[in-house]
Each structure stands twice: as C-alpha cells, then as structure tokens.
C-alpha cells in the first residue's frame, strides 16, 4: 500500500474514532473528544489531495501534519487514561503507532 493510501486509511480511522461514543462524561473525556475531532479535521485537509502530491514533496507536506496529529493524539490518550478509559486510550495509542510508522515510511 502506498503512502497516499495509508494516509487516507489512517485519516478514516481517526475520523471513525472521533465519532465513537466515549464512556463517561467527565470534562477530560469531552476535552479528549475535542482533541481527536481537531486531529481528524487537520488530517482531512490533505486527504483529497495527498494522491496528487509529487513523491518528492510528500515528506515535506505530510510530516508537519502527522507530527502535530501525533502530539495531539498523545494528549487525548493521556486524558483518556487519567479518566480510566483504558480501552479507548489503547485505541488512540494504536492510531499514534500507525502515524509513527507512516512517518518512518516517509
């Protein structure tokens, strides 16, 4: 699978996680949801055009978006873990790992 397809798939998975209900209603859970929503929105900006970006420019275009997304997801994961939502924190951790692997592929 090429970089563009992996990016699109990852964006879909972040978007899908952003729409899953969170267990609990603590303020930290709401904050985590907002963070994941922002990550999804940020990644969606390049989703449509990622296939049109020349291979030589992919790293320069995707790296800042992926690094920012990784950092924000890490914040969301920590908030979820603090609230005892370990299953959801583990899902965010998997998304973070996929971003890391995509960064390494660039």
PDB file of C-alpha atoms in Angstrom:
ATOM      1  CA  UNK A   1       0.000   0.000   0.000  1.00  0.00           C
ATOM      2  CA  UNK A   2       1.436   3.362  -0.955  1.00  0.00           C
ATOM      3  CA  UNK A   3       1.829   6.398   1.313  1.00  0.00           C
ATOM      4  CA  UNK A   4      -1.257   8.163  -0.022  1.00  0.00           C
ATOM      5  CA  UNK A   5      -3.492   5.157   0.578  1.00  0.00           C
ATOM      6  CA  UNK A   6      -2.084   4.647   4.068  1.00  0.00           C
ATOM      7  CA  UNK A   7      -2.666   8.322   4.871  1.00  0.00           C
ATOM      8  CA  UNK A   8      -6.269   8.149   3.656  1.00  0.00           C
ATOM      9  CA  UNK A   9      -6.906   4.960   5.619  1.00  0.00           C
ATOM     10  CA  UNK A  10      -5.399   6.473   8.753  1.00  0.00           C
ATOM     11  CA  UNK A  11      -7.499   9.616   8.313  1.00  0.00           C
ATOM     12  CA  UNK A  12     -10.629   7.471   8.008  1.00  0.00           C
ATOM     13  CA  UNK A  13      -9.724   5.598  11.186  1.00  0.00           C
ATOM     14  CA  UNK A  14      -9.132   8.820  13.137  1.00  0.00           C
ATOM     15  CA  UNK A  15     -12.446  10.175  11.861  1.00  0.00           C
ATOM     16  CA  UNK A  16     -14.179   6.950  12.826  1.00  0.00           C
ATOM     17  CA  UNK A  17     -12.680   7.036  16.330  1.00  0.00           C
ATOM     18  CA  UNK A  18     -13.766  10.665  16.663  1.00  0.00           C
ATOM     19  CA  UNK A  19     -17.378   9.596  16.150  1.00  0.00           C
ATOM     20  CA  UNK A  20     -17.387   6.672  18.583  1.00  0.00           C
ATOM     21  CA  UNK A  21     -19.080   7.378  21.898  1.00  0.00           C
ATOM     22  CA  UNK A  22     -16.756   7.855  24.847  1.00  0.00           C
ATOM     23  CA  UNK A  23     -17.557   6.075  28.082  1.00  0.00           C
ATOM     24  CA  UNK A  24     -18.199   8.568  30.857  1.00  0.00           C
ATOM     25  CA  UNK A  25     -18.965  12.240  30.884  1.00  0.00           C
ATOM     26  CA  UNK A  26     -16.038  13.818  32.687  1.00  0.00           C
ATOM     27  CA  UNK A  27     -14.677  17.094  31.399  1.00  0.00           C
ATOM     28  CA  UNK A  28     -11.408  15.372  30.480  1.00  0.00           C
ATOM     29  CA  UNK A  29     -13.275  12.926  28.231  1.00  0.00           C
ATOM     30  CA  UNK A  30     -15.024  15.797  26.469  1.00  0.00           C
ATOM     31  CA  UNK A  31     -11.655  17.525  26.037  1.00  0.00           C
ATOM     32  CA  UNK A  32     -10.162  14.309  24.613  1.00  0.00           C
ATOM     33  CA  UNK A  33     -13.041  14.089  22.123  1.00  0.00           C
ATOM     34  CA  UNK A  34     -12.463  17.683  21.029  1.00  0.00           C
ATOM     35  CA  UNK A  35      -8.764  16.994  20.518  1.00  0.00           C
ATOM     36  CA  UNK A  36      -9.464  13.929  18.379  1.00  0.00           C
ATOM     37  CA  UNK A  37     -12.024  15.917  16.374  1.00  0.00           C
ATOM     38  CA  UNK A  38      -9.377  18.580  15.649  1.00  0.00           C
ATOM     39  CA  UNK A  39      -6.898  15.894  14.617  1.00  0.00           C
ATOM     40  CA  UNK A  40      -9.435  14.431  12.198  1.00  0.00           C
ATOM     41  CA  UNK A  41     -10.162  17.862  10.737  1.00  0.00           C
ATOM     42  CA  UNK A  42      -6.468  18.634  10.337  1.00  0.00           C
ATOM     43  CA  UNK A  43      -5.793  15.351   8.571  1.00  0.00           C
ATOM     44  CA  UNK A  44      -8.843  15.728   6.337  1.00  0.00           C
ATOM     45  CA  UNK A  45      -7.371  18.894   4.823  1.00  0.00           C
ATOM     46  CA  UNK A  46      -4.820  16.807   2.891  1.00  0.00           C
ATOM     47  CA  UNK A  47      -6.905  13.680   2.424  1.00  0.00           C
ATOM     48  CA  UNK A  48      -8.257  14.587  -1.006  1.00  0.00           C
ATOM     49  CA  UNK A  49      -5.021  15.972  -2.442  1.00  0.00           C
ATOM     50  CA  UNK A  50      -2.495  13.577  -0.938  1.00  0.00           C
ATOM     51  CA  UNK A  51      -2.543  11.438  -4.096  1.00  0.00           C
ATOM     52  CA  UNK A  52      -1.724  14.480  -6.223  1.00  0.00           C
ATOM     53  CA  UNK A  53       1.350  15.494  -4.224  1.00  0.00           C
ATOM     54  CA  UNK A  54       4.541  14.511  -6.054  1.00  0.00           C
ATOM     55  CA  UNK A  55       6.541  11.801  -4.294  1.00  0.00           C
ATOM     56  CA  UNK A  56       9.436  14.197  -3.706  1.00  0.00           C
ATOM     57  CA  UNK A  57       7.167  16.596  -1.783  1.00  0.00           C
ATOM     58  CA  UNK A  58       5.207  14.046   0.280  1.00  0.00           C
ATOM     59  CA  UNK A  59       7.594  14.180   3.220  1.00  0.00           C
ATOM     60  CA  UNK A  60       7.566  17.977   3.378  1.00  0.00           C
ATOM     61  CA  UNK A  61       3.762  18.175   3.119  1.00  0.00           C
ATOM     62  CA  UNK A  62       2.761  15.278   5.375  1.00  0.00           C
ATOM     63  CA  UNK A  63       5.368  15.366   8.139  1.00  0.00           C
ATOM     64  CA  UNK A  64       4.132  18.546   9.867  1.00  0.00           C
ATOM     65  CA  UNK A  65       0.518  17.344   9.783  1.00  0.00           C
ATOM     66  CA  UNK A  66       1.439  13.901  11.075  1.00  0.00           C
ATOM     67  CA  UNK A  67       3.695  15.218  13.848  1.00  0.00           C
ATOM     68  CA  UNK A  68       1.013  17.629  15.036  1.00  0.00           C
ATOM     69  CA  UNK A  69      -1.621  14.888  14.879  1.00  0.00           C
ATOM     70  CA  UNK A  70       0.613  12.513  16.836  1.00  0.00           C
ATOM     71  CA  UNK A  71       1.195  15.088  19.561  1.00  0.00           C
ATOM     72  CA  UNK A  72      -2.487  15.921  19.872  1.00  0.00           C
ATOM     73  CA  UNK A  73      -3.491  12.262  19.956  1.00  0.00           C
ATOM     74  CA  UNK A  74      -0.938  11.718  22.704  1.00  0.00           C
ATOM     75  CA  UNK A  75      -2.645  14.428  24.768  1.00  0.00           C
ATOM     76  CA  UNK A  76      -6.029  12.821  24.146  1.00  0.00           C
ATOM     77  CA  UNK A  77      -4.660   9.399  25.127  1.00  0.00           C
ATOM     78  CA  UNK A  78      -3.310  10.752  28.397  1.00  0.00           C
ATOM     79  CA  UNK A  79      -6.664  12.362  29.216  1.00  0.00           C
ATOM     80  CA  UNK A  80      -8.483   9.128  28.471  1.00  0.00           C
ATOM     81  CA  UNK A  81      -6.060   7.117  30.582  1.00  0.00           C
ATOM     82  CA  UNK A  82      -6.444   9.535  33.500  1.00  0.00           C
ATOM     83  CA  UNK A  83     -10.209   9.005  33.397  1.00  0.00           C
ATOM     84  CA  UNK A  84      -9.878   5.224  33.375  1.00  0.00           C
ATOM     85  CA  UNK A  85     -10.951   4.809  29.749  1.00  0.00           C
ATOM     86  CA  UNK A  86      -8.133   2.338  29.122  1.00  0.00           C
ATOM     87  CA  UNK A  87      -9.768   0.661  26.111  1.00  0.00           C
ATOM     88  CA  UNK A  88     -10.194   3.958  24.331  1.00  0.00           C
ATOM     89  CA  UNK A  89      -6.706   5.086  25.333  1.00  0.00           C
ATOM     90  CA  UNK A  90      -5.386   1.875  23.764  1.00  0.00           C
ATOM     91  CA  UNK A  91      -7.250   2.677  20.522  1.00  0.00           C
ATOM     92  CA  UNK A  92      -5.646   6.117  20.441  1.00  0.00           C
ATOM     93  CA  UNK A  93      -2.260   4.516  21.130  1.00  0.00           C
ATOM     94  CA  UNK A  94      -2.735   2.306  18.068  1.00  0.00           C
ATOM     95  CA  UNK A  95      -3.529   5.376  15.944  1.00  0.00           C
ATOM     96  CA  UNK A  96      -0.373   7.041  17.273  1.00  0.00           C
ATOM     97  CA  UNK A  97       1.690   3.983  16.351  1.00  0.00           C
ATOM     98  CA  UNK A  98       0.276   3.980  12.835  1.00  0.00           C
ATOM     99  CA  UNK A  99       1.195   7.654  12.451  1.00  0.00           C
ATOM    100  CA  UNK A 100       4.702   6.860  13.672  1.00  0.00           C
ATOM    101  CA  UNK A 101       5.044   4.014  11.146  1.00  0.00           C
ATOM    102  CA  UNK A 102       3.806   6.283   8.356  1.00  0.00           C
ATOM    103  CA  UNK A 103       6.337   8.922   9.356  1.00  0.00           C
ATOM    104  CA  UNK A 104       9.071   6.302   9.186  1.00  0.00           C
ATOM    105  CA  UNK A 105       7.898   5.290   5.717  1.00  0.00           C
ATOM    106  CA  UNK A 106       8.276   8.859   4.506  1.00  0.00           C
TER     107      UNK A 106
END
